Amino acid sequence: MQIPWWKGSVIYQIYPRSFQDSNNDGIGDLQGIISRLDYLQWLGVDAIWLSPIFKSPMKDFGYDISDYRGIDPMFGSLEDFRNLLQKAHERKIKVIIDQVYNHTSDQHPWFLESMSSKDNPKADWYIWVDGKKGKPPNNWLSYFGGSAWEWCEQREQYYLHLFVKEQPDLNWRNPDMVEAVMESITYWLDMGVDGFRFDVVNMFYKDIFLRDDPLVEGRNSKIDFENYYRVFDNDRPETLLAVEKINDLVNQYKERVTIGEVGSPMGLPAYFLYTMPGRLDLAFNFQFKEITTYSPEDYKKLIRDTESLFQNIAWPSYVLGNHDSKRFTERFDDSNDKKGNLQILASMLLTMKGTVFIYYGEEIGMEDALIPFERIVDPAGKNLWPDYQGRDSARTPMQWDENPYASFSTVEPWLPVTKDYLSLNVKAQMSDPDSLLSFYKKLISLRKNNDCIKYGAIEFIDIDPDVMAYTRSYQNEKVLVLLNFAQRTITIKASLLNEYSKVLLNNKSKENIDKLLEPNEVTILQ
Ligand code: NOJ
């Protein structure tokens, strides 16, 4: 059987507002992305995933969609999108789009109709509940602060919104609504997109009795979602049936991928549950992002746990960053060899068994920007400041070169460019064979051309607590990956290296197998 293209592939996440502006309004767009496809082809990624590009009032920067089938004029037109699809395909790059079906914008015609009365045809397409103004039906919280319930004067009822109040939650118990969602998925499948990333897919169904989420023992009932077990507004078992329905639809088309954002407090077991046969192809494993230590131990534990749970039943995935988290580069602010630290993590990611995701800018070591409160635009940041400062800092413009605004735009961008763009930019790093970008390119190319690294079984070898060592084996081939996290030189037993004959990649320019591992050394042998 042919192995599906997405297994072992490298998927590059683009945050379209921040990748490349082509019409000088300070906001990235589709023509901008098209103009950078040559770069992505040079880098060697298999696919791009675009965060939402659909019509939206932008209360949550596109995750509040008001038309599932239209492109927001800010990003371009449907014609531009078809163009992007075609040009990406010409370069053998697949295109994955972001689908948000837990909620719509409050400006979506479905919601406008639904809120207009209690007996219109779409009255039941959202989650409406009787109650008394000022007394929400239960204790569910919005992820972006405050109660998840908003009073609607017109219907004299509450509606549910797990995110901002302009993002009302759809009612997946209404079959007509579900049909409309399936039609929208079909529309994009017919257009030829290569797959979907489904936003908060584990939240589609809510408890039918709207039970209060239980308080975590010892916590107070202050409005803070960490204080509750979110068991009744998340991860309801019915959601798995919705996922199976989506899978059945997508499987009628060849070579498409379904990726779930499973924002479940359960973590690993939930990712597994959503990717069992007949469900989604992939679910992001967010747990690399949570590891803040710089030593192999926590990473190894996570990978071992993933392997023992997923076995050959489901296919894992790994990410180091995305548009909802701080960039992982900030962990190394105090290091005297940041590039070395980043090379170690990039090598771990790109030699993992699974499908891996790169968030734009990771390949040049982009940093978080310091955004003052007055410039914060992320609703989560605005509502939860200062406890939480929001997600803007990791969404700043891509850094292309040393020109003003890093050539992202010719005008002041919607978010500031980070202060390091003069050295951390694509142009400077492309021409430097020792740059992080050049190293990413080599890693991606190695992964692409080596089935062991793409598909092989992974097995750890214990050498030293500071060295992450593992083999990847596939058919009769074997690759050894050695990552020295330590800030000292470590000697490897010669007997461990005997069965390997060549160096596939080394970040210290070593061409021959060497038993001495320098600090932050990466060596990949075959
Ligand atoms: C998860 C997305 O990744 C995030 O950016 C968004 O704000 C929420 N879902 C709501 O759609």
Coordinates of C-alpha atoms in Angstrom, one line a residue, residues 166-505:
E166 CA -18.4 37.7 18.8
Q167 CA -17.7 34.0 18.3
P168 CA -21.0 32.2 19.0
D169 CA -20.7 28.4 19.3
L170 CA -22.5 26.3 16.7
N171 CA -25.0 23.7 17.8
W172 CA -23.7 20.4 16.5
R173 CA -26.9 18.7 17.7
N174 CA -28.7 20.3 14.8
P175 CA -28.5 18.1 11.7
D176 CA -29.2 20.9 9.3
M177 CA -26.3 22.9 10.6
V178 CA -24.0 19.8 10.4
E179 CA -25.1 19.3 6.8
A180 CA -24.2 23.0 6.0
V181 CA -20.8 22.4 7.5
M182 CA -20.3 19.3 5.4
E183 CA -21.3 21.2 2.3
S184 CA -18.7 23.8 3.1
I185 CA -16.0 21.2 3.5
T186 CA -17.1 19.6 0.2
Y187 CA -16.8 23.0 -1.5
W188 CA -13.1 23.3 -0.6
L189 CA -12.4 19.6 -1.4
D190 CA -13.9 20.2 -4.9
M191 CA -11.7 23.2 -5.3
G192 CA -8.7 21.0 -4.8
V193 CA -7.2 21.9 -1.4
D194 CA -5.0 19.1 0.0
G195 CA -6.4 19.1 3.5
F196 CA -7.8 20.8 6.5
R197 CA -6.8 21.9 10.0
F198 CA -9.9 21.8 12.2
D199 CA -9.9 24.4 14.9
V200 CA -10.7 23.2 18.5
V201 CA -12.3 20.1 17.1
N202 CA -12.7 18.6 20.5
M203 CA -15.2 21.3 21.5
F204 CA -17.9 20.7 18.9
Y205 CA -20.3 19.1 21.3
K206 CA -21.3 20.3 24.8
D207 CA -23.0 18.5 27.6
I208 CA -26.6 18.1 26.8
F209 CA -27.6 19.0 30.4
L210 CA -25.3 22.0 30.4
R211 CA -23.9 20.8 33.8
D212 CA -21.5 23.1 35.7
D213 CA -17.8 22.3 35.2
P214 CA -16.5 20.9 38.5
L215 CA -14.1 23.1 40.5
V216 CA -10.6 21.7 41.0
E217 CA -10.1 20.7 44.6
G218 CA -8.5 23.4 46.6
R219 CA -9.1 26.2 44.0
N220 CA -11.5 29.0 44.4
S221 CA -14.4 29.8 42.1
K222 CA -12.8 32.9 40.8
I223 CA -13.3 33.2 37.0
D224 CA -10.2 31.6 35.8
F225 CA -10.4 28.5 33.7
E226 CA -7.5 26.8 35.4
N227 CA -9.8 26.5 38.4
Y228 CA -12.2 24.1 36.7
Y229 CA -12.2 20.7 35.1
R230 CA -13.5 21.5 31.7
V231 CA -15.3 18.3 31.3
F232 CA -18.8 19.4 30.2
D233 CA -17.9 22.0 27.6
N234 CA -15.0 20.0 26.1
D235 CA -14.3 16.4 24.9
R236 CA -17.9 15.2 24.9
P237 CA -18.0 11.6 23.4
E238 CA -20.4 12.7 20.7
T239 CA -17.6 14.8 19.1
L240 CA -15.8 11.6 18.0
L241 CA -18.8 10.7 15.9
A242 CA -18.7 14.2 14.3
V243 CA -15.0 13.6 13.5
E244 CA -15.8 10.2 11.9
K245 CA -18.5 11.8 9.8
I246 CA -15.9 14.4 8.6
N247 CA -13.4 11.7 7.9
D248 CA -15.9 9.7 5.8
L249 CA -16.5 12.7 3.7
V250 CA -12.9 13.7 3.2
N251 CA -12.0 10.1 2.4
Q252 CA -14.1 10.2 -0.7
Y253 CA -11.4 12.3 -2.1
K254 CA -7.8 11.1 -2.8
E255 CA -4.7 12.2 -0.9
R256 CA -6.2 14.8 1.5
V257 CA -5.2 15.2 5.1
T258 CA -7.3 16.0 8.2
I259 CA -5.5 17.6 11.1
G260 CA -7.3 18.3 14.4
E261 CA -6.5 21.0 16.9
V262 CA -7.4 19.0 20.0
G263 CA -7.2 21.7 22.7
S264 CA -8.0 19.1 25.4
P265 CA -6.8 19.3 28.9
M266 CA -6.3 15.5 28.6
G267 CA -3.3 16.0 26.2
L268 CA -1.8 12.9 24.8
P269 CA -4.7 10.4 25.3
A270 CA -7.0 12.9 23.6
Y271 CA -4.6 13.3 20.6
F272 CA -4.7 9.5 20.3
L273 CA -8.4 9.2 20.6
Y274 CA -9.0 11.7 17.8
T275 CA -6.6 9.9 15.4
M276 CA -7.6 6.3 15.9
P277 CA -8.6 4.6 12.6
G278 CA -11.6 6.2 11.0
R279 CA -11.0 9.5 12.7
L280 CA -8.6 12.3 11.8
D281 CA -5.2 11.6 10.2
L282 CA -3.3 13.8 12.6
A283 CA -3.8 15.8 15.8
F284 CA -1.2 18.3 16.9
N285 CA 0.9 17.1 19.8
F286 CA 1.4 20.3 21.6
Q287 CA 3.5 18.9 24.4
F288 CA 6.9 19.8 23.0
K289 CA 5.8 23.4 23.4
E290 CA 5.2 22.9 27.1
I291 CA 8.7 21.6 27.8
T292 CA 10.8 24.5 29.0
T293 CA 13.9 22.6 30.3
Y294 CA 16.9 22.2 28.0
S295 CA 17.8 18.6 28.6
P296 CA 16.8 15.3 26.9
E297 CA 14.8 13.9 29.8
D298 CA 11.4 15.5 29.3
Y299 CA 11.5 15.2 25.6
K300 CA 12.4 11.5 25.8
K301 CA 9.6 10.9 28.2
L302 CA 7.1 12.5 25.9
I303 CA 8.3 10.7 22.8
R304 CA 8.3 7.4 24.7
D305 CA 4.8 8.0 26.0
T306 CA 3.6 8.9 22.6
E307 CA 5.1 5.8 21.1
S308 CA 3.7 3.5 23.6
L309 CA 0.3 5.0 23.3
F310 CA 0.1 5.4 19.5
Q311 CA 2.0 2.2 18.6
N312 CA 1.0 1.4 15.0
I313 CA -2.5 2.4 15.5
A314 CA -2.2 6.2 15.0
W315 CA 0.4 8.4 13.5
P316 CA 2.0 11.1 15.8
S317 CA 2.9 14.7 15.1
Y318 CA 5.1 17.2 16.8
V319 CA 5.3 21.0 16.9
L320 CA 7.6 23.4 18.7
G321 CA 5.5 26.5 18.2
N322 CA 2.4 28.1 16.6
H323 CA 0.4 31.3 16.5
D324 CA -1.0 30.7 20.0
S325 CA 2.2 30.4 22.0
K326 CA 5.4 32.3 22.6
R327 CA 8.2 31.4 20.3
F328 CA 10.5 28.8 21.8
T329 CA 13.6 30.9 21.0
E330 CA 12.9 32.9 24.1
R331 CA 13.9 30.0 26.3
F332 CA 17.5 30.5 25.2
D333 CA 17.8 34.2 25.9
D334 CA 20.5 33.7 28.5
S335 CA 22.4 31.2 26.5
N336 CA 25.8 31.9 24.9
D337 CA 25.1 29.5 22.0
K338 CA 21.6 30.2 21.1
K339 CA 22.1 29.0 17.5
G340 CA 23.5 25.7 18.8
N341 CA 20.5 25.3 21.1
L342 CA 18.1 25.9 18.3
Q343 CA 20.0 23.5 16.0
I344 CA 19.5 20.8 18.6
L345 CA 15.8 21.3 18.9
A346 CA 15.3 21.7 15.1
S347 CA 17.3 18.4 14.6
M348 CA 15.1 16.6 17.2
L349 CA 11.9 17.9 15.6
L350 CA 13.0 17.1 12.0
T351 CA 14.3 13.6 12.8
M352 CA 11.2 12.6 14.8
K353 CA 8.9 9.8 13.9
G354 CA 5.7 11.6 13.0
T355 CA 4.6 14.5 10.9
V356 CA 6.2 17.7 11.9
F357 CA 5.1 21.3 11.8
I358 CA 7.3 24.4 11.5
Y359 CA 5.8 27.8 12.4
Y360 CA 6.9 30.6 10.0
G361 CA 10.1 32.2 11.1
E362 CA 11.3 29.3 13.2
E363 CA 13.8 28.5 10.5
I364 CA 15.6 31.8 11.0
G365 CA 15.3 31.8 14.8
M366 CA 12.7 34.5 14.9
E367 CA 12.2 36.0 18.4
D368 CA 9.1 37.2 20.2
A369 CA 8.5 40.9 20.0
L370 CA 8.0 43.1 23.1
I371 CA 4.6 44.5 22.5
P372 CA 3.5 47.4 24.8
F373 CA 0.0 47.2 26.1
E374 CA -1.2 50.1 23.8
R375 CA -0.2 48.0 20.7
I376 CA -1.8 44.8 21.8
V377 CA -4.6 43.7 19.4
D378 CA -5.1 40.1 20.4
P379 CA -8.5 39.9 22.3
A380 CA -7.0 37.4 24.7
G381 CA -4.2 39.7 25.6
K382 CA -6.5 42.7 25.9
N383 CA -9.0 40.9 28.2
L384 CA -6.5 39.0 30.4
W385 CA -3.7 41.6 30.7
P386 CA -1.5 41.7 32.8
D387 CA -1.9 38.0 33.9
Y388 CA -1.7 37.0 30.2
Q389 CA -0.1 39.2 27.6
G390 CA -1.7 37.6 24.6
R391 CA -0.4 36.1 21.4
D392 CA 0.7 39.1 19.4
S393 CA 4.4 38.7 20.2
A394 CA 4.7 35.5 18.2
R395 CA 2.7 36.9 15.2
T396 CA 5.0 39.6 14.1
P397 CA 5.9 40.1 10.4
M398 CA 8.2 37.6 8.7
Q399 CA 11.7 38.9 8.4
W400 CA 12.9 38.8 4.8
D401 CA 15.9 41.1 4.7
E402 CA 17.5 44.2 6.3
N403 CA 15.3 46.8 4.6
P404 CA 12.7 48.8 6.5
Y405 CA 10.0 46.6 8.0
A406 CA 12.1 43.6 6.9
S407 CA 10.6 43.9 3.5
F408 CA 7.4 42.5 4.8
S409 CA 5.7 45.7 3.7
T410 CA 6.6 49.2 2.7
V411 CA 4.3 50.7 5.3
E412 CA 4.1 50.3 9.1
P413 CA 2.9 46.7 9.6
W414 CA -0.1 45.8 11.8
L415 CA 2.3 44.5 14.4
P416 CA 5.9 45.7 14.9
V417 CA 8.8 43.9 13.3
T418 CA 11.1 42.4 16.0
K419 CA 14.2 44.4 16.8
D420 CA 16.6 41.6 15.7
Y421 CA 15.5 41.6 12.1
L422 CA 18.8 43.0 10.8
S423 CA 20.6 39.7 11.6
L424 CA 17.6 37.4 11.8
N425 CA 16.4 37.5 8.3
V426 CA 16.0 35.2 5.3
K427 CA 18.4 37.1 3.0
A428 CA 21.3 37.2 5.4
Q429 CA 20.9 33.6 6.4
M430 CA 20.4 32.2 2.9
S431 CA 23.8 33.4 1.9
D432 CA 25.5 32.1 5.0
P433 CA 26.1 28.3 4.9
D434 CA 26.5 28.2 8.7
S435 CA 23.2 29.9 9.4
L436 CA 20.2 28.4 11.2
L437 CA 18.2 28.7 8.0
S438 CA 20.8 26.8 6.0
F439 CA 20.8 24.1 8.7
Y440 CA 17.0 23.8 8.5
K441 CA 17.2 23.4 4.8
K442 CA 19.7 20.6 5.1
L443 CA 17.6 18.9 7.8
I444 CA 14.4 19.1 5.7
S445 CA 16.2 17.8 2.6
L446 CA 17.7 14.9 4.6
R447 CA 14.2 14.0 6.0
K448 CA 12.7 14.1 2.5
N449 CA 15.3 11.8 1.0
N450 CA 15.6 9.3 3.9
D451 CA 12.9 6.8 4.5
C452 CA 14.4 5.9 7.9
I453 CA 13.9 9.5 9.1
K454 CA 10.5 9.8 7.5
Y455 CA 8.9 6.5 8.6
G456 CA 11.4 4.5 10.7
A457 CA 10.8 3.1 14.1
I458 CA 12.4 5.0 16.9
E459 CA 14.5 3.5 19.7
F460 CA 16.4 5.4 22.4
I461 CA 20.0 4.5 23.4
D462 CA 21.2 5.6 26.9
I463 CA 24.6 7.2 26.6
D464 CA 24.6 10.1 29.0
P465 CA 21.8 12.1 30.6
D466 CA 22.7 15.1 28.5
V467 CA 22.8 13.3 25.2
M468 CA 19.7 12.4 23.3
A469 CA 20.5 9.4 21.2
Y470 CA 18.2 7.4 19.1
T471 CA 18.0 5.2 16.1
R472 CA 15.5 5.3 13.3
S473 CA 15.1 2.0 11.5
Y474 CA 13.2 1.2 8.3
Q475 CA 13.4 -2.0 6.3
N476 CA 17.1 -2.7 6.2
E477 CA 18.4 0.8 6.9
K478 CA 19.3 2.4 10.2
V479 CA 20.1 6.0 11.2
L480 CA 21.7 7.1 14.4
V481 CA 20.9 10.6 15.8
L482 CA 23.1 12.1 18.5
L483 CA 22.2 15.4 20.1
N484 CA 24.5 16.7 22.8
F485 CA 22.4 19.0 25.0
A486 CA 25.4 19.5 27.4
Q487 CA 27.7 22.5 27.5
R488 CA 30.7 20.1 27.7
T489 CA 32.3 17.6 25.4
I490 CA 31.1 14.0 25.7
T491 CA 32.8 10.9 24.5
I492 CA 30.8 8.2 22.9
K493 CA 31.8 4.5 23.1
A494 CA 33.4 3.5 19.8
S495 CA 31.4 0.3 19.8
L496 CA 28.2 2.3 19.4
L497 CA 29.4 3.8 16.3
N498 CA 30.8 0.7 14.6
E499 CA 27.8 -0.1 12.5
Y500 CA 27.6 3.3 10.9
S501 CA 29.7 4.3 7.9
K502 CA 28.9 7.9 7.0
V503 CA 27.9 11.3 8.4
L504 CA 24.6 12.4 7.0
L505 CA 24.6 15.7 8.8

